[in-house]
PDB file of N, CA, C and O in Angstrom:
ATOM      1  N   UNK T   1      -4.402  20.476   3.175  1.00 40.00           N
ATOM      2  CA  UNK T   1      -4.375  19.482   3.778  1.00 40.00           C
ATOM      3  C   UNK T   1      -2.958  19.192   4.811  1.00 40.00           C
ATOM      4  O   UNK T   1      -1.994  19.309   4.225  1.00 40.00           O
ATOM      5  N   UNK T   2      -3.144  18.728   5.926  1.00 43.00           N
ATOM      6  CA  UNK T   2      -1.811  18.703   6.793  1.00 43.00           C
ATOM      7  C   UNK T   2      -0.949  17.423   6.296  1.00 43.00           C
ATOM      8  O   UNK T   2      -1.484  16.748   5.703  1.00 43.00           O
ATOM      9  N   UNK T   3       0.057  17.609   7.203  1.00 44.00           N
ATOM     10  CA  UNK T   3       1.080  16.434   6.733  1.00 44.00           C
ATOM     11  C   UNK T   3       1.303  15.630   7.741  1.00 44.00           C
ATOM     12  O   UNK T   3       2.412  14.615   7.735  1.00 44.00           O
ATOM     13  N   UNK T   4       0.216  15.030   8.475  1.00 46.00           N
ATOM     14  CA  UNK T   4       0.076  14.037   9.351  1.00 46.00           C
ATOM     15  C   UNK T   4      -0.125  12.593   8.775  1.00 46.00           C
ATOM     16  O   UNK T   4      -0.717  12.572   7.811  1.00 46.00           O
ATOM     17  N   UNK T   5       0.292  11.468   9.411  1.00 44.00           N
ATOM     18  CA  UNK T   5       0.104  10.301   8.766  1.00 44.00           C
ATOM     19  C   UNK T   5      -1.649  10.043   8.517  1.00 44.00           C
ATOM     20  O   UNK T   5      -1.904   9.335   7.506  1.00 44.00           O
ATOM     21  N   UNK T   6      -2.256  10.711   8.946  1.00 44.00           N
ATOM     22  CA  UNK T   6      -3.571  10.428   8.718  1.00 44.00           C
ATOM     23  C   UNK T   6      -4.062  11.091   7.443  1.00 44.00           C
ATOM     24  O   UNK T   6      -5.019  10.613   6.655  1.00 44.00           O
ATOM     25  N   UNK T   7      -3.453  12.087   7.151  1.00 46.00           N
ATOM     26  CA  UNK T   7      -3.865  12.903   6.012  1.00 46.00           C
ATOM     27  C   UNK T   7      -2.500  12.713   4.704  1.00 46.00           C
ATOM     28  O   UNK T   7      -2.472  13.242   3.817  1.00 46.00           O
ATOM     29  N   UNK T   8      -1.487  11.956   4.992  1.00 47.00           N
ATOM     30  CA  UNK T   8      -0.339  11.732   4.123  1.00 47.00           C
ATOM     31  C   UNK T   8      -1.096  10.827   2.849  1.00 47.00           C
ATOM     32  O   UNK T   8      -1.420   9.885   3.130  1.00 47.00           O
ATOM     33  N   UNK T   9      -0.658  11.291   1.790  1.00 48.00           N
ATOM     34  CA  UNK T   9      -0.978  10.800   0.553  1.00 48.00           C
ATOM     35  C   UNK T   9       0.086  10.023  -0.138  1.00 48.00           C
ATOM     36  O   UNK T   9       1.064  10.766  -0.500  1.00 48.00           O
ATOM     37  N   UNK T  10      -0.001   8.521  -0.603  1.00 49.00           N
ATOM     38  CA  UNK T  10       0.942   7.990  -1.753  1.00 49.00           C
ATOM     39  C   UNK T  10       0.565   8.491  -3.145  1.00 49.00           C
ATOM     40  O   UNK T  10      -0.107   9.260  -3.471  1.00 49.00           O
ATOM     41  N   UNK T  11       1.375   8.092  -3.967  1.00 50.00           N
ATOM     42  CA  UNK T  11       1.026   8.290  -5.347  1.00 50.00           C
ATOM     43  C   UNK T  11      -0.261   7.513  -5.939  1.00 50.00           C
ATOM     44  O   UNK T  11      -0.670   8.173  -6.597  1.00 50.00           O
ATOM     45  N   UNK T  12      -0.745   6.734  -5.332  1.00 69.00           N
ATOM     46  CA  UNK T  12      -2.028   6.376  -5.681  1.00 69.00           C
ATOM     47  C   UNK T  12      -3.521   7.137  -5.028  1.00 69.00           C
ATOM     48  O   UNK T  12      -4.381   7.106  -5.396  1.00 69.00           O
ATOM     49  N   UNK T  13      -2.565   8.083  -4.442  1.00 82.00           N
ATOM     50  CA  UNK T  13      -3.931   9.421  -3.722  1.00 82.00           C
ATOM     51  C   UNK T  13      -4.902   8.897  -2.681  1.00 82.00           C
ATOM     52  O   UNK T  13      -5.593   9.744  -2.059  1.00 82.00           O
ATOM     53  N   UNK T  14      -4.738   7.786  -2.315  1.00 90.00           N
ATOM     54  CA  UNK T  14      -5.463   7.172  -0.949  1.00 90.00           C
ATOM     55  C   UNK T  14      -4.499   7.563   0.244  1.00 90.00           C
ATOM     56  O   UNK T  14      -3.362   7.427   0.291  1.00 90.00           O
ATOM     57  N   UNK T  15      -5.229   8.191   1.430  1.00 94.00           N
ATOM     58  CA  UNK T  15      -4.586   8.447   2.530  1.00 94.00           C
ATOM     59  C   UNK T  15      -4.848   7.026   3.314  1.00 94.00           C
ATOM     60  O   UNK T  15      -5.450   6.328   3.090  1.00 94.00           O
ATOM     61  N   UNK T  16      -3.935   7.080   4.620  1.00 96.00           N
ATOM     62  CA  UNK T  16      -4.362   6.130   5.345  1.00 96.00           C
ATOM     63  C   UNK T  16      -5.616   5.596   5.884  1.00 96.00           C
ATOM     64  O   UNK T  16      -6.020   4.835   5.800  1.00 96.00           O
ATOM     65  N   UNK T  17      -6.377   6.762   6.201  1.00 96.00           N
ATOM     66  CA  UNK T  17      -7.717   6.420   6.547  1.00 96.00           C
ATOM     67  C   UNK T  17      -8.548   6.028   5.785  1.00 96.00           C
ATOM     68  O   UNK T  17      -9.337   5.138   5.978  1.00 96.00           O
ATOM     69  N   UNK T  18      -8.140   6.365   4.289  1.00 94.00           N
ATOM     70  CA  UNK T  18      -8.998   6.011   3.161  1.00 94.00           C
ATOM     71  C   UNK T  18      -8.876   4.242   2.980  1.00 94.00           C
ATOM     72  O   UNK T  18      -9.760   3.895   2.785  1.00 94.00           O
ATOM     73  N   UNK T  19      -7.723   4.196   3.052  1.00 95.00           N
ATOM     74  CA  UNK T  19      -7.361   2.700   2.833  1.00 95.00           C
ATOM     75  C   UNK T  19      -7.661   1.857   3.904  1.00 95.00           C
ATOM     76  O   UNK T  19      -8.345   0.767   3.742  1.00 95.00           O
ATOM     77  N   UNK T  20      -7.656   2.699   5.429  1.00 96.00           N
ATOM     78  CA  UNK T  20      -7.728   1.281   6.216  1.00 96.00           C
ATOM     79  C   UNK T  20      -9.493   1.612   7.070  1.00 96.00           C
ATOM     80  O   UNK T  20      -9.823   0.863   7.825  1.00 96.00           O
ATOM     81  N   UNK T  21      -9.915   2.430   6.595  1.00 95.00           N
ATOM     82  CA  UNK T  21     -11.598   2.779   7.124  1.00 95.00           C
ATOM     83  C   UNK T  21     -12.232   2.473   5.829  1.00 95.00           C
ATOM     84  O   UNK T  21     -13.561   3.023   5.897  1.00 95.00           O
ATOM     85  N   UNK T  22     -11.928   1.395   5.178  1.00 92.00           N
ATOM     86  CA  UNK T  22     -13.368   1.011   4.186  1.00 92.00           C
ATOM     87  C   UNK T  22     -14.272   0.212   4.828  1.00 92.00           C
ATOM     88  O   UNK T  22     -14.227  -0.249   5.730  1.00 92.00           O
ATOM     89  N   UNK T  23     -15.544   0.582   3.983  1.00 93.00           N
ATOM     90  CA  UNK T  23     -16.632  -0.481   4.649  1.00 93.00           C
ATOM     91  C   UNK T  23     -16.569  -1.729   4.702  1.00 93.00           C
ATOM     92  O   UNK T  23     -17.507  -2.299   5.522  1.00 93.00           O
ATOM     93  N   UNK T  24     -15.728  -2.488   4.446  1.00 93.00           N
ATOM     94  CA  UNK T  24     -15.893  -3.912   4.303  1.00 93.00           C
ATOM     95  C   UNK T  24     -14.287  -4.444   4.349  1.00 93.00           C
ATOM     96  O   UNK T  24     -13.578  -3.758   3.743  1.00 93.00           O
ATOM     97  N   UNK T  25     -14.140  -5.595   4.868  1.00 92.00           N
ATOM     98  CA  UNK T  25     -12.818  -5.952   4.867  1.00 92.00           C
ATOM     99  C   UNK T  25     -12.271  -6.206   3.520  1.00 92.00           C
ATOM    100  O   UNK T  25     -11.018  -6.438   3.767  1.00 92.00           O
ATOM    101  N   UNK T  26     -12.707  -6.666   2.555  1.00 95.00           N
ATOM    102  CA  UNK T  26     -12.316  -6.906   1.247  1.00 95.00           C
ATOM    103  C   UNK T  26     -11.670  -6.083   0.703  1.00 95.00           C
ATOM    104  O   UNK T  26     -10.785  -5.873   0.089  1.00 95.00           O
ATOM    105  N   UNK T  27     -12.292  -4.749   0.897  1.00 95.00           N
ATOM    106  CA  UNK T  27     -11.810  -3.333   0.671  1.00 95.00           C
ATOM    107  C   UNK T  27     -10.267  -2.929   0.956  1.00 95.00           C
ATOM    108  O   UNK T  27      -9.512  -2.622   0.710  1.00 95.00           O
ATOM    109  N   UNK T  28     -10.313  -3.195   2.452  1.00 96.00           N
ATOM    110  CA  UNK T  28      -9.397  -3.143   3.295  1.00 96.00           C
ATOM    111  C   UNK T  28      -8.221  -4.017   2.763  1.00 96.00           C
ATOM    112  O   UNK T  28      -6.986  -3.422   2.506  1.00 96.00           O
ATOM    113  N   UNK T  29      -8.432  -5.307   2.459  1.00 96.00           N
ATOM    114  CA  UNK T  29      -7.132  -6.188   2.048  1.00 96.00           C
ATOM    115  C   UNK T  29      -6.621  -5.675   0.791  1.00 96.00           C
ATOM    116  O   UNK T  29      -5.539  -5.938   0.504  1.00 96.00           O
ATOM    117  N   UNK T  30      -7.724  -5.173  -0.297  1.00 95.00           N
ATOM    118  CA  UNK T  30      -7.044  -4.902  -1.483  1.00 95.00           C
ATOM    119  C   UNK T  30      -6.204  -3.401  -1.380  1.00 95.00           C
ATOM    120  O   UNK T  30      -5.487  -3.383  -2.164  1.00 95.00           O
ATOM    121  N   UNK T  31      -6.697  -2.540  -0.520  1.00 96.00           N
ATOM    122  CA  UNK T  31      -5.954  -1.465  -0.476  1.00 96.00           C
ATOM    123  C   UNK T  31      -4.668  -1.561   0.338  1.00 96.00           C
ATOM    124  O   UNK T  31      -3.592  -1.022  -0.147  1.00 96.00           O
ATOM    125  N   UNK T  32      -4.637  -2.581   0.941  1.00 97.00           N
ATOM    126  CA  UNK T  32      -3.159  -3.060   1.851  1.00 97.00           C
ATOM    127  C   UNK T  32      -2.428  -3.571   0.563  1.00 97.00           C
ATOM    128  O   UNK T  32      -0.987  -3.411   0.775  1.00 97.00           O
ATOM    129  N   UNK T  33      -2.979  -4.493  -0.378  1.00 96.00           N
ATOM    130  CA  UNK T  33      -2.149  -5.277  -1.410  1.00 96.00           C
ATOM    131  C   UNK T  33      -1.764  -4.185  -2.379  1.00 96.00           C
ATOM    132  O   UNK T  33      -0.539  -4.633  -2.792  1.00 96.00           O
ATOM    133  N   UNK T  34      -2.465  -3.088  -2.552  1.00 95.00           N
ATOM    134  CA  UNK T  34      -1.725  -2.300  -3.480  1.00 95.00           C
ATOM    135  C   UNK T  34      -0.705  -1.411  -2.796  1.00 95.00           C
ATOM    136  O   UNK T  34      -0.531  -0.546  -3.687  1.00 95.00           O
ATOM    137  N   UNK T  35      -0.277  -1.323  -1.598  1.00 96.00           N
ATOM    138  CA  UNK T  35       0.593  -0.274  -0.956  1.00 96.00           C
ATOM    139  C   UNK T  35       1.879  -0.957  -1.590  1.00 96.00           C
ATOM    140  O   UNK T  35       2.520  -2.227  -1.393  1.00 96.00           O
ATOM    141  N   UNK T  36       2.797  -0.025  -2.190  1.00 95.00           N
ATOM    142  CA  UNK T  36       3.898  -0.443  -3.225  1.00 95.00           C
ATOM    143  C   UNK T  36       5.395   0.031  -2.425  1.00 95.00           C
ATOM    144  O   UNK T  36       6.526   0.037  -2.906  1.00 95.00           O
ATOM    145  N   UNK T  37       5.220   1.002  -1.297  1.00 95.00           N
ATOM    146  CA  UNK T  37       6.318   1.811  -0.797  1.00 95.00           C
ATOM    147  C   UNK T  37       6.310   1.446   0.648  1.00 95.00           C
ATOM    148  O   UNK T  37       4.986   1.423   1.251  1.00 95.00           O
ATOM    149  N   UNK T  38       7.392   1.449   1.353  1.00 95.00           N
ATOM    150  CA  UNK T  38       7.683   1.634   2.784  1.00 95.00           C
ATOM    151  C   UNK T  38       6.976   2.822   3.362  1.00 95.00           C
ATOM    152  O   UNK T  38       6.416   2.536   4.506  1.00 95.00           O
ATOM    153  N   UNK T  39       7.131   3.716   2.746  1.00 96.00           N
ATOM    154  CA  UNK T  39       6.632   4.935   3.433  1.00 96.00           C
ATOM    155  C   UNK T  39       5.100   4.973   3.600  1.00 96.00           C
ATOM    156  O   UNK T  39       4.645   5.302   4.485  1.00 96.00           O
ATOM    157  N   UNK T  40       4.317   4.669   2.636  1.00 96.00           N
ATOM    158  CA  UNK T  40       2.952   4.336   2.513  1.00 96.00           C
ATOM    159  C   UNK T  40       2.636   3.595   3.634  1.00 96.00           C
ATOM    160  O   UNK T  40       1.826   3.606   4.594  1.00 96.00           O
ATOM    161  N   UNK T  41       3.181   2.372   3.565  1.00 97.00           N
ATOM    162  CA  UNK T  41       3.132   1.350   4.569  1.00 97.00           C
ATOM    163  C   UNK T  41       3.144   1.756   6.100  1.00 97.00           C
ATOM    164  O   UNK T  41       2.296   1.693   6.899  1.00 97.00           O
ATOM    165  N   UNK T  42       4.380   2.610   6.458  1.00 97.00           N
ATOM    166  CA  UNK T  42       4.477   3.139   7.711  1.00 97.00           C
ATOM    167  C   UNK T  42       3.340   4.080   8.061  1.00 97.00           C
ATOM    168  O   UNK T  42       3.004   4.031   9.195  1.00 97.00           O
ATOM    169  N   UNK T  43       2.851   4.634   7.249  1.00 97.00           N
ATOM    170  CA  UNK T  43       1.931   5.828   7.576  1.00 97.00           C
ATOM    171  C   UNK T  43       0.729   4.995   7.638  1.00 97.00           C
ATOM    172  O   UNK T  43      -0.019   5.201   8.808  1.00 97.00           O
ATOM    173  N   UNK T  44       0.386   4.130   7.232  1.00 97.00           N
ATOM    174  CA  UNK T  44      -0.880   3.054   7.445  1.00 97.00           C
ATOM    175  C   UNK T  44      -0.988   2.496   8.878  1.00 97.00           C
ATOM    176  O   UNK T  44      -1.747   2.444   9.688  1.00 97.00           O
ATOM    177  N   UNK T  45       0.239   1.803   9.149  1.00 97.00           N
ATOM    178  CA  UNK T  45       0.642   1.454  10.517  1.00 97.00           C
ATOM    179  C   UNK T  45       0.774   2.568  11.615  1.00 97.00           C
ATOM    180  O   UNK T  45       0.194   2.154  12.428  1.00 97.00           O
ATOM    181  N   UNK T  46       0.999   3.628  11.270  1.00 98.00           N
ATOM    182  CA  UNK T  46       0.939   4.702  12.200  1.00 98.00           C
ATOM    183  C   UNK T  46      -0.635   4.874  12.483  1.00 98.00           C
ATOM    184  O   UNK T  46      -0.985   5.124  13.441  1.00 98.00           O
ATOM    185  N   UNK T  47      -1.179   5.135  11.199  1.00 98.00           N
ATOM    186  CA  UNK T  47      -2.739   5.268  11.450  1.00 98.00           C
ATOM    187  C   UNK T  47      -3.361   4.458  12.084  1.00 98.00           C
ATOM    188  O   UNK T  47      -4.464   4.783  13.106  1.00 98.00           O
ATOM    189  N   UNK T  48      -3.061   2.939  11.906  1.00 97.00           N
ATOM    190  CA  UNK T  48      -3.964   1.969  12.808  1.00 97.00           C
ATOM    191  C   UNK T  48      -3.628   1.982  14.254  1.00 97.00           C
ATOM    192  O   UNK T  48      -4.376   1.710  15.004  1.00 97.00           O
ATOM    193  N   UNK T  49      -2.360   2.172  14.366  1.00 97.00           N
ATOM    194  CA  UNK T  49      -1.818   2.251  15.820  1.00 97.00           C
ATOM    195  C   UNK T  49      -2.421   3.244  16.402  1.00 97.00           C
ATOM    196  O   UNK T  49      -2.881   3.332  17.678  1.00 97.00           O
ATOM    197  N   UNK T  50      -2.795   4.277  15.953  1.00 97.00           N
ATOM    198  CA  UNK T  50      -3.229   5.484  16.327  1.00 97.00           C
ATOM    199  C   UNK T  50      -4.649   5.490  16.930  1.00 97.00           C
ATOM    200  O   UNK T  50      -5.578   6.144  17.878  1.00 97.00           O
ATOM    201  N   UNK T  51      -5.601   4.729  15.838  1.00 96.00           N
ATOM    202  CA  UNK T  51      -6.814   4.839  15.906  1.00 96.00           C
ATOM    203  C   UNK T  51      -7.511   3.645  16.276  1.00 96.00           C
ATOM    204  O   UNK T  51      -8.383   3.344  16.965  1.00 96.00           O
ATOM    205  N   UNK T  52      -7.307   2.445  15.535  1.00 93.00           N
ATOM    206  CA  UNK T  52      -8.005   1.360  15.719  1.00 93.00           C
ATOM    207  C   UNK T  52      -7.464   0.002  16.508  1.00 93.00           C
ATOM    208  O   UNK T  52      -8.068  -0.777  17.239  1.00 93.00           O
ATOM    209  N   UNK T  53      -6.302   0.128  16.278  1.00 95.00           N
ATOM    210  CA  UNK T  53      -5.545  -1.128  17.080  1.00 95.00           C
ATOM    211  C   UNK T  53      -5.870  -2.350  16.585  1.00 95.00           C
ATOM    212  O   UNK T  53      -5.956  -3.303  17.660  1.00 95.00           O
ATOM    213  N   UNK T  54      -6.602  -2.841  15.524  1.00 96.00           N
ATOM    214  CA  UNK T  54      -7.087  -3.845  15.067  1.00 96.00           C
ATOM    215  C   UNK T  54      -5.879  -5.058  14.574  1.00 96.00           C
ATOM    216  O   UNK T  54      -5.180  -4.763  13.771  1.00 96.00           O
ATOM    217  N   UNK T  55      -5.767  -5.890  15.312  1.00 97.00           N
ATOM    218  CA  UNK T  55      -4.788  -7.009  15.223  1.00 97.00           C
ATOM    219  C   UNK T  55      -4.732  -7.574  13.910  1.00 97.00           C
ATOM    220  O   UNK T  55      -3.737  -7.569  13.457  1.00 97.00           O
ATOM    221  N   UNK T  56      -5.963  -8.128  13.574  1.00 96.00           N
ATOM    222  CA  UNK T  56      -5.958  -8.826  12.078  1.00 96.00           C
ATOM    223  C   UNK T  56      -5.283  -7.656  10.886  1.00 96.00           C
ATOM    224  O   UNK T  56      -4.762  -8.063  10.016  1.00 96.00           O
ATOM    225  N   UNK T  57      -5.425  -6.208  11.275  1.00 97.00           N
ATOM    226  CA  UNK T  57      -4.901  -5.229  10.315  1.00 97.00           C
ATOM    227  C   UNK T  57      -3.696  -5.299  10.486  1.00 97.00           C
ATOM    228  O   UNK T  57      -2.668  -4.982   9.377  1.00 97.00           O
ATOM    229  N   UNK T  58      -3.202  -5.091  11.603  1.00 97.00           N
ATOM    230  CA  UNK T  58      -1.895  -4.793  11.990  1.00 97.00           C
ATOM    231  C   UNK T  58      -0.892  -6.128  11.140  1.00 97.00           C
ATOM    232  O   UNK T  58       0.216  -5.984  10.477  1.00 97.00           O
ATOM    233  N   UNK T  59      -1.567  -7.171  11.171  1.00 97.00           N
ATOM    234  CA  UNK T  59      -1.011  -8.658  10.701  1.00 97.00           C
ATOM    235  C   UNK T  59      -1.030  -8.364   9.464  1.00 97.00           C
ATOM    236  O   UNK T  59       0.294  -8.751   8.646  1.00 97.00           O
ATOM    237  N   UNK T  60      -2.204  -7.951   8.600  1.00 97.00           N
ATOM    238  CA  UNK T  60      -1.839  -7.710   7.261  1.00 97.00           C
ATOM    239  C   UNK T  60      -0.918  -6.506   6.971  1.00 97.00           C
ATOM    240  O   UNK T  60      -0.033  -7.008   5.913  1.00 97.00           O
ATOM    241  N   UNK T  61      -0.889  -5.560   7.427  1.00 98.00           N
ATOM    242  CA  UNK T  61      -0.019  -4.353   7.015  1.00 98.00           C
ATOM    243  C   UNK T  61       1.864  -5.147   7.568  1.00 98.00           C
ATOM    244  O   UNK T  61       2.382  -5.245   6.656  1.00 98.00           O
ATOM    245  N   UNK T  62       1.880  -5.847   8.781  1.00 97.00           N
ATOM    246  CA  UNK T  62       3.188  -6.560   8.842  1.00 97.00           C
ATOM    247  C   UNK T  62       3.302  -7.581   7.611  1.00 97.00           C
ATOM    248  O   UNK T  62       4.455  -7.737   6.990  1.00 97.00           O
ATOM    249  N   UNK T  63       2.477  -8.518   7.144  1.00 97.00           N
ATOM    250  CA  UNK T  63       2.796  -9.448   5.968  1.00 97.00           C
ATOM    251  C   UNK T  63       3.243  -8.728   4.561  1.00 97.00           C
ATOM    252  O   UNK T  63       3.801  -9.138   3.906  1.00 97.00           O
ATOM    253  N   UNK T  64       2.412  -7.341   4.359  1.00 97.00           N
ATOM    254  CA  UNK T  64       2.646  -6.516   3.321  1.00 97.00           C
ATOM    255  C   UNK T  64       4.312  -6.164   3.543  1.00 97.00           C
ATOM    256  O   UNK T  64       4.973  -5.986   2.309  1.00 97.00           O
ATOM    257  N   UNK T  65       4.666  -5.722   4.814  1.00 97.00           N
ATOM    258  CA  UNK T  65       5.850  -5.264   4.810  1.00 97.00           C
ATOM    259  C   UNK T  65       7.201  -6.414   4.499  1.00 97.00           C
ATOM    260  O   UNK T  65       7.877  -6.056   3.821  1.00 97.00           O
ATOM    261  N   UNK T  66       6.805  -7.304   5.007  1.00 97.00           N
ATOM    262  CA  UNK T  66       7.498  -8.762   4.565  1.00 97.00           C
ATOM    263  C   UNK T  66       7.737  -9.010   3.033  1.00 97.00           C
ATOM    264  O   UNK T  66       8.942  -8.976   2.423  1.00 97.00           O
ATOM    265  N   UNK T  67       6.616  -8.751   2.515  1.00 96.00           N
ATOM    266  CA  UNK T  67       6.769  -9.001   1.115  1.00 96.00           C
ATOM    267  C   UNK T  67       7.458  -7.856   0.375  1.00 96.00           C
ATOM    268  O   UNK T  67       8.409  -8.001  -0.519  1.00 96.00           O
ATOM    269  N   UNK T  68       7.247  -6.320   0.862  1.00 96.00           N
ATOM    270  CA  UNK T  68       7.951  -5.293   0.294  1.00 96.00           C
ATOM    271  C   UNK T  68       9.557  -5.748   0.567  1.00 96.00           C
ATOM    272  O   UNK T  68      10.311  -5.248  -0.520  1.00 96.00           O
ATOM    273  N   UNK T  69       9.813  -6.073   1.514  1.00 94.00           N
ATOM    274  CA  UNK T  69      11.447  -6.465   1.784  1.00 94.00           C
ATOM    275  C   UNK T  69      11.744  -7.349   1.068  1.00 94.00           C
ATOM    276  O   UNK T  69      12.974  -7.307   0.428  1.00 94.00           O
ATOM    277  N   UNK T  70      11.056  -8.254   0.861  1.00 94.00           N
ATOM    278  CA  UNK T  70      11.667  -9.716   0.129  1.00 94.00           C
ATOM    279  C   UNK T  70      11.904  -9.097  -1.533  1.00 94.00           C
ATOM    280  O   UNK T  70      12.835  -9.408  -2.252  1.00 94.00           O
ATOM    281  N   UNK T  71      11.051  -8.121  -1.982  1.00 90.00           N
ATOM    282  CA  UNK T  71      10.831  -7.806  -3.169  1.00 90.00           C
ATOM    283  C   UNK T  71      12.276  -6.839  -3.318  1.00 90.00           C
ATOM    284  O   UNK T  71      13.011  -6.560  -4.279  1.00 90.00           O
ATOM    285  N   UNK T  72      12.443  -5.859  -2.449  1.00 83.00           N
ATOM    286  CA  UNK T  72      13.756  -5.387  -2.233  1.00 83.00           C
ATOM    287  C   UNK T  72      15.103  -5.977  -2.214  1.00 83.00           C
ATOM    288  O   UNK T  72      15.861  -5.817  -2.976  1.00 83.00           O
ATOM    289  N   UNK T  73      14.811  -7.046  -1.586  1.00 83.00           N
ATOM    290  CA  UNK T  73      16.126  -7.910  -1.621  1.00 83.00           C
ATOM    291  C   UNK T  73      16.422  -8.496  -3.018  1.00 83.00           C
ATOM    292  O   UNK T  73      17.565  -8.996  -3.308  1.00 83.00           O
ATOM    293  N   UNK T  74      15.262  -8.959  -3.613  1.00 80.00           N
ATOM    294  CA  UNK T  74      15.396  -9.641  -5.186  1.00 80.00           C
ATOM    295  C   UNK T  74      15.972  -8.484  -5.840  1.00 80.00           C
ATOM    296  O   UNK T  74      16.466  -8.941  -6.995  1.00 80.00           O
ATOM    297  N   UNK T  75      15.720  -7.148  -5.834  1.00 73.00           N
ATOM    298  CA  UNK T  75      16.234  -6.082  -6.840  1.00 73.00           C
ATOM    299  C   UNK T  75      17.601  -6.117  -6.690  1.00 73.00           C
ATOM    300  O   UNK T  75      18.594  -6.444  -6.471  1.00 73.00           O
TER     301      UNK T  75
END
């Protein structure tokens, strides 16, 4: 598998494509909610910007980024 954002995998084993190309929005929401590191989040943002550019999905990713940053601040 190549090391492009489309194929980069995090510890959960899901690629950005698998997270963001789910068959319904509830699955996409859940897959974004389970992102626990900024590297995975950045890969998902890059994938979305490169492929679909869906504003609601990008907003969910931004919200998750803010949550991760606030968790880092609390630690």
